């Protein structure tokens, strides 16, 4: 079997690294870069084709011009030789053949000395100076040369060398290619600018979609996208809006379910507390009354029997005291019986006093402002449980020495703000929430509120709770009060 290639090998990891620069850029930049790369490849291919065609055209033009020039020079030489006297044709020949294109003419006498034909040479040098040397080397072809003798009166007096010259043709090709390159660059710039604008318009819905996803991530499910003009993107926007509506409906259903669960739980707690108070309480009272009656009867019994009965009665009285204390603690834990019967501030003050009585050396302060006597079972119990859970955690897990509780009711904003801050060790980062904090979150969420846990300065924990309350439910007390148990 062939061993599988390890994903962490250099061959596997080199590919993502080589394309990292590409992935860092936006889709618009990637499309434009691809277009530029394609245009550069097309331009390179066009240059190769132009140079190949230019070489063929130059060679063809040069051979044709060489043949024409050769016939023209031959006819001129014969005409001048027949019309002039001996030596006259050689002197007048440069005047008749000095301006021929695509050829280089050299007139020599019998001794091999060249006659001056400077105007044609200057024109060729001017063309050669306009064309880059590298382009000339790419397009130039192998030259050819013909020799035409000059004969007067049967004697050879000189010769004319006619050589193919590609400088004129190369200059024309260079000029055409330069104009074409300028036009191509201008057209490509215009195309890139148009693509940049069009891609920006086409990709705008994607940026809007990304912003909408951030809104959903933040829990703002009521956010909706306007349908774009592009049909495919409009379908995505429709699906996004349907997703937002579904998430909002699910959140509303969960909120109603949580509210119902909390309400059912509170009703069950209220019934259990009522049973403990109304059933177990009278039973404990009856047992205590009967024990007192038996204790009085022991005085009539024999001394030894009366002593043993007194010991048993004392033991049973201690057990009843513990049962009565346990009953009270269960009632406070399940549902304080005072809620709904006495002002909320007094119930919370009693809770703070109970914490301080069981935690010597700790300072717990409660400050209330604008607090009504009651807001209904759901709000009252939620505030009570939040303070109870936060103070318990601060004392038990945070080893706090000072705890400050601030409770304010804002009638205009229709909400209640609760802040609990301690100077303990704080909460460990990324620590999972316990059942108590989860219960707080569920109760606050069922009421449509929000909460947060923050580090306090310089140490400790700060819990902030906001619970909405309908303005009709809010009532202001006579004045802000501060309750503290020292």
CSV table of C-alpha atoms in Angstrom, one decimal:
chain,number,residue,atom,x,y,z
A,1,UNK,CA,0.0,0.0,0.0
A,2,UNK,CA,1.2,3.5,-0.8
A,3,UNK,CA,1.5,5.6,2.4
A,4,UNK,CA,-0.8,8.6,2.6
A,5,UNK,CA,0.8,11.9,2.3
A,6,UNK,CA,0.9,13.8,5.6
A,7,UNK,CA,-1.1,17.1,5.4
A,8,UNK,CA,1.6,18.8,7.4
A,9,UNK,CA,4.4,18.0,4.9
A,10,UNK,CA,6.1,20.8,3.0
A,11,UNK,CA,4.4,19.9,-0.3
A,12,UNK,CA,1.0,20.1,1.3
A,13,UNK,CA,1.7,23.3,3.2
A,14,UNK,CA,3.5,25.2,0.3
A,15,UNK,CA,0.4,25.6,-1.8
A,16,UNK,CA,-1.7,27.7,0.7
A,17,UNK,CA,1.4,29.8,1.4
A,18,UNK,CA,1.9,30.5,-2.3
A,19,UNK,CA,-1.7,31.7,-2.7
A,20,UNK,CA,-1.8,33.6,0.6
A,21,UNK,CA,-1.3,37.0,-1.2
A,22,UNK,CA,-4.2,36.2,-3.5
A,23,UNK,CA,-6.6,35.2,-0.7
A,24,UNK,CA,-5.8,38.4,1.2
A,25,UNK,CA,-7.3,40.6,-1.5
A,26,UNK,CA,-11.0,41.3,-2.3
A,27,UNK,CA,-13.0,39.6,-5.0
A,28,UNK,CA,-12.9,42.9,-7.0
A,29,UNK,CA,-9.1,43.0,-6.8
A,30,UNK,CA,-8.8,39.4,-7.8
A,31,UNK,CA,-11.0,39.9,-10.9
A,32,UNK,CA,-9.1,43.0,-12.0
A,33,UNK,CA,-5.8,41.2,-11.4
A,34,UNK,CA,-7.0,38.3,-13.5
A,35,UNK,CA,-8.1,40.7,-16.3
A,36,UNK,CA,-4.7,42.5,-16.2
A,37,UNK,CA,-2.8,39.2,-16.3
A,38,UNK,CA,-4.9,38.0,-19.3
A,39,UNK,CA,-4.3,41.3,-21.1
A,40,UNK,CA,-0.6,41.1,-20.5
A,41,UNK,CA,-0.5,37.6,-21.9
A,42,UNK,CA,-2.5,38.7,-24.9
A,43,UNK,CA,-0.2,41.7,-25.4
A,44,UNK,CA,2.8,39.4,-25.3
A,45,UNK,CA,1.3,37.1,-27.8
A,46,UNK,CA,0.3,40.1,-30.0
A,47,UNK,CA,3.9,41.4,-29.9
A,48,UNK,CA,5.2,38.0,-31.0
A,49,UNK,CA,2.7,37.8,-33.9
A,50,UNK,CA,3.5,41.4,-34.9
A,51,UNK,CA,7.2,40.8,-34.9
A,52,UNK,CA,6.9,37.6,-36.9
A,53,UNK,CA,4.6,39.3,-39.5
A,54,UNK,CA,6.9,42.3,-39.6
A,55,UNK,CA,9.9,40.1,-40.4
A,56,UNK,CA,8.0,38.4,-43.2
A,57,UNK,CA,6.7,41.7,-44.5
A,58,UNK,CA,10.1,43.4,-44.3
A,59,UNK,CA,11.8,40.6,-46.2
A,60,UNK,CA,9.1,40.6,-48.9
A,61,UNK,CA,9.2,44.4,-49.2
A,62,UNK,CA,12.9,44.5,-49.2
A,63,UNK,CA,13.2,41.9,-52.0
A,64,UNK,CA,10.5,43.6,-54.0
A,65,UNK,CA,12.2,47.0,-53.5
A,66,UNK,CA,15.6,45.5,-54.4
A,67,UNK,CA,14.2,44.1,-57.7
A,68,UNK,CA,12.6,47.4,-58.6
A,69,UNK,CA,15.7,49.3,-57.7
A,70,UNK,CA,17.9,47.0,-59.7
A,71,UNK,CA,15.8,47.5,-62.8
A,72,UNK,CA,15.6,51.2,-62.3
A,73,UNK,CA,19.4,51.6,-61.8
A,74,UNK,CA,20.1,49.3,-64.8
A,75,UNK,CA,17.8,51.4,-67.0
A,76,UNK,CA,19.2,54.7,-65.7
A,77,UNK,CA,22.8,53.5,-66.3
A,78,UNK,CA,22.0,52.5,-69.9
A,79,UNK,CA,20.1,55.7,-70.6
A,80,UNK,CA,22.9,57.9,-69.2
A,81,UNK,CA,25.5,56.0,-71.0
A,82,UNK,CA,23.8,56.3,-74.4
A,83,UNK,CA,23.0,60.0,-73.9
A,84,UNK,CA,26.3,61.4,-72.4
A,85,UNK,CA,29.8,61.2,-73.5
A,86,UNK,CA,32.4,59.1,-71.8
A,87,UNK,CA,32.5,59.7,-68.1
A,88,UNK,CA,29.4,61.9,-68.0
A,89,UNK,CA,27.1,59.1,-66.9
A,90,UNK,CA,29.2,58.3,-63.8
A,91,UNK,CA,29.1,61.9,-62.7
A,92,UNK,CA,25.4,62.4,-63.2
A,93,UNK,CA,24.3,59.0,-61.9
A,94,UNK,CA,24.0,60.1,-58.2
A,95,UNK,CA,21.5,62.8,-59.1
A,96,UNK,CA,19.1,60.2,-60.7
A,97,UNK,CA,19.2,57.3,-58.2
A,98,UNK,CA,19.8,58.9,-54.8
A,99,UNK,CA,16.2,58.7,-53.4
A,100,UNK,CA,15.1,55.1,-53.5
A,101,UNK,CA,13.3,53.4,-50.6
A,102,UNK,CA,14.2,50.2,-48.8
A,103,UNK,CA,17.6,50.0,-50.6
A,104,UNK,CA,21.1,51.3,-50.0
A,105,UNK,CA,22.9,52.4,-53.2
A,106,UNK,CA,26.7,52.7,-53.4
A,107,UNK,CA,28.3,54.1,-56.6
A,108,UNK,CA,31.9,53.3,-57.1
A,109,UNK,CA,34.4,54.3,-59.8
A,110,UNK,CA,36.9,51.9,-61.5
A,111,UNK,CA,39.2,52.4,-58.5
A,112,UNK,CA,36.6,51.4,-56.0
A,113,UNK,CA,36.1,54.9,-54.6
A,114,UNK,CA,32.5,55.7,-53.5
A,115,UNK,CA,30.7,58.7,-54.8
A,116,UNK,CA,28.8,60.8,-52.3
A,117,UNK,CA,25.0,60.3,-52.1
A,118,UNK,CA,24.5,62.0,-48.6
A,119,UNK,CA,20.8,63.0,-48.8
A,120,UNK,CA,19.7,59.4,-49.0
A,121,UNK,CA,22.1,58.3,-46.2
A,122,UNK,CA,20.9,61.1,-43.9
A,123,UNK,CA,17.3,60.2,-44.4
A,124,UNK,CA,18.1,56.5,-43.5
A,125,UNK,CA,20.1,57.6,-40.4
A,126,UNK,CA,17.1,59.7,-39.3
A,127,UNK,CA,14.8,56.7,-39.5
A,128,UNK,CA,17.3,54.5,-37.7
A,129,UNK,CA,17.5,56.9,-34.8
A,130,UNK,CA,13.7,56.8,-34.2
A,131,UNK,CA,13.6,53.0,-33.7
A,132,UNK,CA,15.0,51.3,-30.6
A,133,UNK,CA,18.0,49.0,-31.2
A,134,UNK,CA,16.3,46.0,-29.6
A,135,UNK,CA,13.3,46.2,-32.0
A,136,UNK,CA,15.6,46.6,-35.0
A,137,UNK,CA,17.5,43.4,-33.9
A,138,UNK,CA,14.2,41.5,-33.6
A,139,UNK,CA,12.7,42.6,-37.0
A,140,UNK,CA,15.9,42.8,-39.2
A,141,UNK,CA,16.4,40.2,-41.9
A,142,UNK,CA,19.5,39.1,-43.8
A,143,UNK,CA,20.2,41.7,-46.5
A,144,UNK,CA,20.9,40.9,-50.2
A,145,UNK,CA,23.0,42.9,-52.6
A,146,UNK,CA,23.3,43.2,-56.4
A,147,UNK,CA,26.1,44.8,-58.5
A,148,UNK,CA,25.3,46.6,-61.7
A,149,UNK,CA,28.3,47.6,-63.9
A,150,UNK,CA,28.6,51.0,-65.5
A,151,UNK,CA,29.9,50.7,-69.1
A,152,UNK,CA,30.6,53.6,-71.4
A,153,UNK,CA,31.8,53.1,-75.0
A,154,UNK,CA,32.4,49.5,-74.3
A,155,UNK,CA,34.6,50.1,-71.3
A,156,UNK,CA,33.7,49.6,-67.6
A,157,UNK,CA,34.1,52.8,-65.7
A,158,UNK,CA,32.5,51.8,-62.4
A,159,UNK,CA,29.7,49.9,-60.7
A,160,UNK,CA,26.6,50.4,-58.6
A,161,UNK,CA,26.0,48.3,-55.5
A,162,UNK,CA,22.3,48.0,-54.7
A,163,UNK,CA,21.7,46.4,-51.2
A,164,UNK,CA,18.4,45.7,-49.5
A,165,UNK,CA,17.8,48.2,-46.6
A,166,UNK,CA,15.0,47.4,-44.0
A,167,UNK,CA,15.3,50.5,-41.9
A,168,UNK,CA,12.4,52.3,-43.6
A,169,UNK,CA,10.1,49.3,-43.3
A,170,UNK,CA,11.2,48.7,-39.6
A,171,UNK,CA,10.5,52.3,-38.8
A,172,UNK,CA,7.0,52.0,-40.3
A,173,UNK,CA,6.4,48.8,-38.3
A,174,UNK,CA,7.6,50.5,-35.1
A,175,UNK,CA,5.4,53.5,-35.7
A,176,UNK,CA,2.3,51.3,-36.3
A,177,UNK,CA,3.1,49.1,-33.3
A,178,UNK,CA,3.6,52.2,-31.0
A,179,UNK,CA,0.3,53.7,-32.1
A,180,UNK,CA,-1.4,50.3,-31.5
A,181,UNK,CA,0.2,50.0,-28.1
A,182,UNK,CA,-0.9,53.4,-27.0
A,183,UNK,CA,-4.4,52.6,-28.2
A,184,UNK,CA,-4.4,49.2,-26.4
A,185,UNK,CA,-3.2,50.8,-23.2
A,186,UNK,CA,-5.9,53.5,-23.3
A,187,UNK,CA,-8.6,50.9,-24.1
A,188,UNK,CA,-7.4,48.6,-21.3
A,189,UNK,CA,-7.4,51.5,-18.8
A,190,UNK,CA,-11.0,52.3,-19.8
A,191,UNK,CA,-12.0,48.6,-19.5
A,192,UNK,CA,-10.4,48.3,-16.1
A,193,UNK,CA,-12.1,51.5,-14.9
A,194,UNK,CA,-15.4,50.3,-16.2
A,195,UNK,CA,-14.8,46.9,-14.6
A,196,UNK,CA,-13.9,48.5,-11.3
A,197,UNK,CA,-17.1,50.5,-11.2
A,198,UNK,CA,-19.3,47.6,-12.4
A,199,UNK,CA,-17.8,45.1,-10.0
A,200,UNK,CA,-18.3,47.6,-7.2
A,201,UNK,CA,-22.0,47.9,-8.0
A,202,UNK,CA,-22.3,44.1,-8.4
A,203,UNK,CA,-20.5,43.3,-5.2
A,204,UNK,CA,-22.2,45.9,-3.1
A,205,UNK,CA,-25.0,43.5,-2.2
A,206,UNK,CA,-22.4,41.1,-0.9
A,207,UNK,CA,-21.0,43.7,1.5
A,208,UNK,CA,-24.5,44.4,2.5
A,209,UNK,CA,-25.1,40.7,3.1
A,210,UNK,CA,-21.9,40.5,5.2
A,211,UNK,CA,-23.1,43.5,7.3
A,212,UNK,CA,-26.5,41.7,7.7
A,213,UNK,CA,-24.8,38.5,8.9
A,214,UNK,CA,-23.0,40.6,11.6
A,215,UNK,CA,-26.4,41.9,12.6
A,216,UNK,CA,-27.8,38.3,12.9
A,217,UNK,CA,-24.7,37.3,14.9
A,218,UNK,CA,-25.4,40.2,17.3
A,219,UNK,CA,-28.9,38.9,17.8
A,220,UNK,CA,-30.7,41.6,15.8
A,221,UNK,CA,-33.0,39.2,13.9
A,222,UNK,CA,-35.3,42.0,12.8
A,223,UNK,CA,-32.7,43.3,10.3
A,224,UNK,CA,-33.7,42.9,6.7
A,225,UNK,CA,-31.9,43.4,3.4
A,226,UNK,CA,-33.3,45.3,0.5
A,227,UNK,CA,-33.5,43.1,-2.6
A,228,UNK,CA,-30.7,44.0,-5.1
A,229,UNK,CA,-31.3,44.3,-8.9
A,230,UNK,CA,-29.2,41.2,-9.7
A,231,UNK,CA,-31.5,38.2,-9.8
A,232,UNK,CA,-29.1,35.7,-8.2
A,233,UNK,CA,-28.2,38.1,-5.4
A,234,UNK,CA,-31.9,39.0,-4.9
A,235,UNK,CA,-32.5,35.3,-4.3
A,236,UNK,CA,-29.8,35.3,-1.6
A,237,UNK,CA,-31.3,38.4,0.0
A,238,UNK,CA,-34.7,36.8,0.0
A,239,UNK,CA,-33.3,33.7,1.7
A,240,UNK,CA,-31.4,35.9,4.2
A,241,UNK,CA,-34.7,37.8,5.1
A,242,UNK,CA,-36.5,34.5,5.5
A,243,UNK,CA,-33.7,33.2,7.8
A,244,UNK,CA,-33.9,36.4,9.9
A,245,UNK,CA,-37.7,36.0,10.1
A,246,UNK,CA,-37.3,32.4,11.1
A,247,UNK,CA,-34.7,33.1,13.7
A,248,UNK,CA,-36.8,36.0,15.2
A,249,UNK,CA,-39.8,33.7,15.3
A,250,UNK,CA,-37.7,31.0,17.0
A,251,UNK,CA,-36.4,33.5,19.5
A,252,UNK,CA,-39.9,34.8,20.3
A,253,UNK,CA,-41.1,31.3,20.7
A,254,UNK,CA,-38.2,30.5,23.0
A,255,UNK,CA,-38.9,33.7,25.0
A,256,UNK,CA,-42.5,32.8,25.4
A,257,UNK,CA,-41.5,29.3,26.4
A,258,UNK,CA,-39.0,30.5,28.9
A,259,UNK,CA,-41.5,32.9,30.3
A,260,UNK,CA,-44.0,30.1,30.6
A,261,UNK,CA,-41.5,27.8,32.2
A,262,UNK,CA,-40.5,30.5,34.7
A,263,UNK,CA,-44.1,31.2,35.4
A,264,UNK,CA,-44.9,27.6,35.9
A,265,UNK,CA,-41.9,27.2,38.1
A,266,UNK,CA,-42.9,30.2,40.2
A,267,UNK,CA,-46.4,28.9,40.6
A,268,UNK,CA,-45.1,25.5,41.7
A,269,UNK,CA,-42.7,27.1,44.2
A,270,UNK,CA,-45.6,29.2,45.5
A,271,UNK,CA,-47.8,26.1,46.0
A,272,UNK,CA,-45.0,24.2,47.7
A,273,UNK,CA,-44.2,27.2,49.9
A,274,UNK,CA,-47.9,27.5,50.7
A,275,UNK,CA,-48.1,23.8,51.6
A,276,UNK,CA,-45.0,24.1,53.8
A,277,UNK,CA,-46.4,27.1,55.5
A,278,UNK,CA,-50.0,26.0,55.9
A,279,UNK,CA,-49.5,22.3,56.5
A,280,UNK,CA,-46.1,21.7,58.0
A,281,UNK,CA,-46.2,24.8,60.2
A,282,UNK,CA,-49.5,23.9,62.0
A,283,UNK,CA,-48.2,20.3,62.4
A,284,UNK,CA,-45.0,21.5,64.1
A,285,UNK,CA,-47.0,23.8,66.3
A,286,UNK,CA,-49.3,21.0,67.3
A,287,UNK,CA,-46.4,18.7,68.2
A,288,UNK,CA,-44.8,21.5,70.3
A,289,UNK,CA,-48.1,22.1,72.1
A,290,UNK,CA,-48.5,18.3,72.9
A,291,UNK,CA,-44.9,18.1,74.1
A,292,UNK,CA,-45.6,21.0,76.5
A,293,UNK,CA,-48.7,19.2,77.7
A,294,UNK,CA,-46.7,16.0,78.2
A,295,UNK,CA,-44.0,18.0,80.0
A,296,UNK,CA,-46.6,19.2,82.5
A,297,UNK,CA,-47.8,15.6,83.1
A,298,UNK,CA,-44.3,14.5,84.0
A,299,UNK,CA,-44.7,16.3,87.2
A,300,UNK,CA,-47.3,13.8,88.3
A,301,UNK,CA,-45.2,10.8,87.4
A,302,UNK,CA,-42.6,9.0,89.6
A,303,UNK,CA,-39.3,11.0,89.9
A,304,UNK,CA,-37.3,8.4,87.9
A,305,UNK,CA,-39.9,8.1,85.2
A,306,UNK,CA,-40.4,11.8,85.1
A,307,UNK,CA,-36.7,12.4,84.6
A,308,UNK,CA,-36.5,10.0,81.7
A,309,UNK,CA,-39.6,11.5,80.1
A,310,UNK,CA,-38.1,15.0,80.6
A,311,UNK,CA,-35.0,13.9,78.7
A,312,UNK,CA,-37.0,12.5,75.8
A,313,UNK,CA,-39.2,15.7,75.7
A,314,UNK,CA,-36.1,17.9,75.5
A,315,UNK,CA,-34.7,15.8,72.7
A,316,UNK,CA,-37.9,16.0,70.8
A,317,UNK,CA,-38.1,19.7,71.4
A,318,UNK,CA,-34.6,20.1,69.8
A,319,UNK,CA,-35.7,18.0,66.8
A,320,UNK,CA,-38.8,20.2,66.4
A,321,UNK,CA,-36.6,23.4,66.6
A,322,UNK,CA,-34.4,22.0,63.8
A,323,UNK,CA,-37.5,21.1,61.7
A,324,UNK,CA,-38.9,24.5,62.2
A,325,UNK,CA,-35.7,26.2,61.2
A,326,UNK,CA,-35.3,23.9,58.2
A,327,UNK,CA,-38.9,24.8,57.2
A,328,UNK,CA,-38.1,28.5,57.4
A,329,UNK,CA,-35.0,28.1,55.3
A,330,UNK,CA,-36.9,26.1,52.7
A,331,UNK,CA,-39.6,28.7,52.6
A,332,UNK,CA,-36.9,31.4,52.1
A,333,UNK,CA,-35.2,29.4,49.4
A,334,UNK,CA,-38.3,28.3,47.5
A,335,UNK,CA,-40.2,31.6,47.8
A,336,UNK,CA,-40.1,34.3,50.4
A,337,UNK,CA,-43.6,34.4,51.8
A,338,UNK,CA,-43.2,38.2,52.3
A,339,UNK,CA,-43.1,38.8,48.5
A,340,UNK,CA,-46.3,40.4,47.3
A,341,UNK,CA,-47.3,41.2,50.9
A,342,UNK,CA,-44.7,43.8,52.0
A,343,UNK,CA,-42.7,46.3,49.9
A,344,UNK,CA,-40.0,44.9,47.7
A,345,UNK,CA,-37.3,47.1,49.3
A,346,UNK,CA,-38.1,45.6,52.7
A,347,UNK,CA,-37.9,42.0,51.4
A,348,UNK,CA,-34.5,42.7,49.8
A,349,UNK,CA,-33.3,44.4,53.0
A,350,UNK,CA,-34.3,41.3,55.0
A,351,UNK,CA,-32.4,39.2,52.5
A,352,UNK,CA,-29.3,41.3,52.9
A,353,UNK,CA,-29.6,41.2,56.7
A,354,UNK,CA,-29.9,37.4,56.6
A,355,UNK,CA,-26.7,37.2,54.5
A,356,UNK,CA,-24.8,39.4,57.0
A,357,UNK,CA,-26.1,37.5,60.0
A,358,UNK,CA,-24.6,34.3,58.5
A,359,UNK,CA,-21.4,36.0,57.2
A,360,UNK,CA,-19.7,37.8,60.1
A,361,UNK,CA,-17.0,40.3,59.1
A,362,UNK,CA,-18.6,40.9,55.7
A,363,UNK,CA,-20.2,44.2,54.7
A,364,UNK,CA,-23.2,44.1,52.3
A,365,UNK,CA,-25.0,47.4,51.4
A,366,UNK,CA,-28.3,47.8,49.6
A,367,UNK,CA,-29.2,51.1,47.9
A,368,UNK,CA,-32.6,51.5,46.3
A,369,UNK,CA,-33.9,54.5,44.3
A,370,UNK,CA,-37.4,55.1,42.8
A,371,UNK,CA,-38.4,51.5,43.7
A,372,UNK,CA,-42.1,50.7,43.8
A,373,UNK,CA,-43.6,48.5,46.4
A,374,UNK,CA,-44.1,45.7,43.9
A,375,UNK,CA,-43.9,44.9,40.2
A,376,UNK,CA,-45.6,41.5,40.1
A,377,UNK,CA,-44.4,38.1,40.9
A,378,UNK,CA,-42.2,37.6,37.8
A,379,UNK,CA,-40.2,40.9,38.3
A,380,UNK,CA,-40.1,40.7,42.1
A,381,UNK,CA,-38.8,37.1,42.2
A,382,UNK,CA,-36.3,37.7,39.4
A,383,UNK,CA,-34.8,40.7,41.3
A,384,UNK,CA,-34.8,38.6,44.5
A,385,UNK,CA,-33.1,35.6,42.8
A,386,UNK,CA,-30.5,37.7,41.0
A,387,UNK,CA,-29.4,39.4,44.3
A,388,UNK,CA,-29.5,36.1,46.1
A,389,UNK,CA,-27.4,34.2,43.5
A,390,UNK,CA,-24.9,37.1,43.0
A,391,UNK,CA,-24.2,37.6,46.8
A,392,UNK,CA,-24.0,33.8,47.3
A,393,UNK,CA,-21.3,33.5,44.6
A,394,UNK,CA,-19.4,36.5,45.9
A,395,UNK,CA,-19.3,35.1,49.4
A,396,UNK,CA,-18.8,31.4,48.6
A,397,UNK,CA,-16.5,31.5,45.6
A,398,UNK,CA,-15.1,35.1,45.4
A,399,UNK,CA,-14.3,35.5,49.2
A,400,UNK,CA,-15.6,39.1,49.0
A,401,UNK,CA,-15.3,41.3,52.0
A,402,UNK,CA,-17.5,44.1,50.7
A,403,UNK,CA,-20.6,43.8,48.4
A,404,UNK,CA,-22.6,46.8,47.1
A,405,UNK,CA,-26.1,46.4,45.7
A,406,UNK,CA,-27.6,49.3,43.8
A,407,UNK,CA,-31.2,49.1,42.5
A,408,UNK,CA,-32.8,51.9,40.5
A,409,UNK,CA,-36.1,52.2,38.8
A,410,UNK,CA,-36.3,54.5,35.7
A,411,UNK,CA,-40.0,55.4,35.1
A,412,UNK,CA,-39.3,57.2,31.8
A,413,UNK,CA,-37.2,54.5,30.3
A,414,UNK,CA,-39.5,51.8,31.7
A,415,UNK,CA,-36.8,49.7,33.2
A,416,UNK,CA,-35.1,48.6,36.4
A,417,UNK,CA,-31.3,48.7,36.7
A,418,UNK,CA,-29.6,46.4,39.1
A,419,UNK,CA,-25.8,46.5,39.8
A,420,UNK,CA,-24.0,44.1,42.2
A,421,UNK,CA,-20.3,44.7,42.7
A,422,UNK,CA,-17.8,43.0,45.1
A,423,UNK,CA,-14.1,43.1,45.9
A,424,UNK,CA,-13.5,39.4,45.7
A,425,UNK,CA,-11.2,37.4,43.6
A,426,UNK,CA,-13.4,37.7,40.5
A,427,UNK,CA,-14.5,35.1,38.0
A,428,UNK,CA,-11.9,33.1,36.1
A,429,UNK,CA,-11.8,34.0,32.4
A,430,UNK,CA,-13.7,31.5,30.1
A,431,UNK,CA,-15.1,29.7,33.1
A,432,UNK,CA,-18.4,28.0,32.4
A,433,UNK,CA,-21.5,29.4,34.1
A,434,UNK,CA,-23.0,27.3,36.9
A,435,UNK,CA,-26.7,26.4,37.3
A,436,UNK,CA,-27.4,29.5,39.4
A,437,UNK,CA,-26.1,31.9,36.7
A,438,UNK,CA,-27.9,30.0,34.0
A,439,UNK,CA,-31.1,30.3,36.0
A,440,UNK,CA,-30.5,34.0,36.3
A,441,UNK,CA,-30.0,34.3,32.5
A,442,UNK,CA,-33.2,32.3,31.8
A,443,UNK,CA,-35.3,34.5,34.2
A,444,UNK,CA,-33.9,37.7,32.8
A,445,UNK,CA,-34.3,36.6,29.2
A,446,UNK,CA,-37.9,35.5,29.9
A,447,UNK,CA,-38.7,39.1,31.0
A,448,UNK,CA,-37.0,40.5,27.9
A,449,UNK,CA,-34.0,41.9,29.8
A,450,UNK,CA,-30.3,41.6,29.5
A,451,UNK,CA,-27.3,41.1,31.8
A,452,UNK,CA,-23.5,41.1,31.8
A,453,UNK,CA,-20.6,40.0,34.0
A,454,UNK,CA,-17.6,42.4,34.1
A,455,UNK,CA,-14.4,42.6,36.1
A,456,UNK,CA,-14.5,45.2,38.8
A,457,UNK,CA,-11.7,47.6,39.5
A,458,UNK,CA,-9.3,47.0,41.1
A,459,UNK,CA,-10.6,43.5,41.8
A,460,UNK,CA,-13.8,41.6,42.0
A,461,UNK,CA,-16.8,41.1,39.9
A,462,UNK,CA,-19.5,43.5,38.6
A,463,UNK,CA,-22.9,42.2,37.5
A,464,UNK,CA,-25.2,44.5,35.6
A,465,UNK,CA,-28.9,43.6,35.0
A,466,UNK,CA,-31.5,45.5,33.1
A,467,UNK,CA,-35.1,44.4,33.3
A,468,UNK,CA,-37.9,46.2,31.4
A,469,UNK,CA,-41.0,47.2,33.3
A,470,UNK,CA,-44.1,48.7,31.9
A,471,UNK,CA,-44.5,52.4,32.9
A,472,UNK,CA,-47.9,51.6,34.3
A,473,UNK,CA,-46.3,49.2,36.8
A,474,UNK,CA,-43.8,51.6,38.1
A,475,UNK,CA,-44.5,53.6,41.3
A,476,UNK,CA,-42.1,55.9,43.0
A,477,UNK,CA,-41.5,55.8,46.7
A,478,UNK,CA,-41.5,59.0,48.8
A,479,UNK,CA,-37.7,59.4,48.6
A,480,UNK,CA,-34.6,57.3,47.9
A,481,UNK,CA,-33.6,55.2,50.8
A,482,UNK,CA,-30.4,53.4,51.8
A,483,UNK,CA,-30.6,50.3,53.7
A,484,UNK,CA,-27.4,48.8,55.2
A,485,UNK,CA,-26.8,46.1,57.7
A,486,UNK,CA,-23.7,46.7,59.6
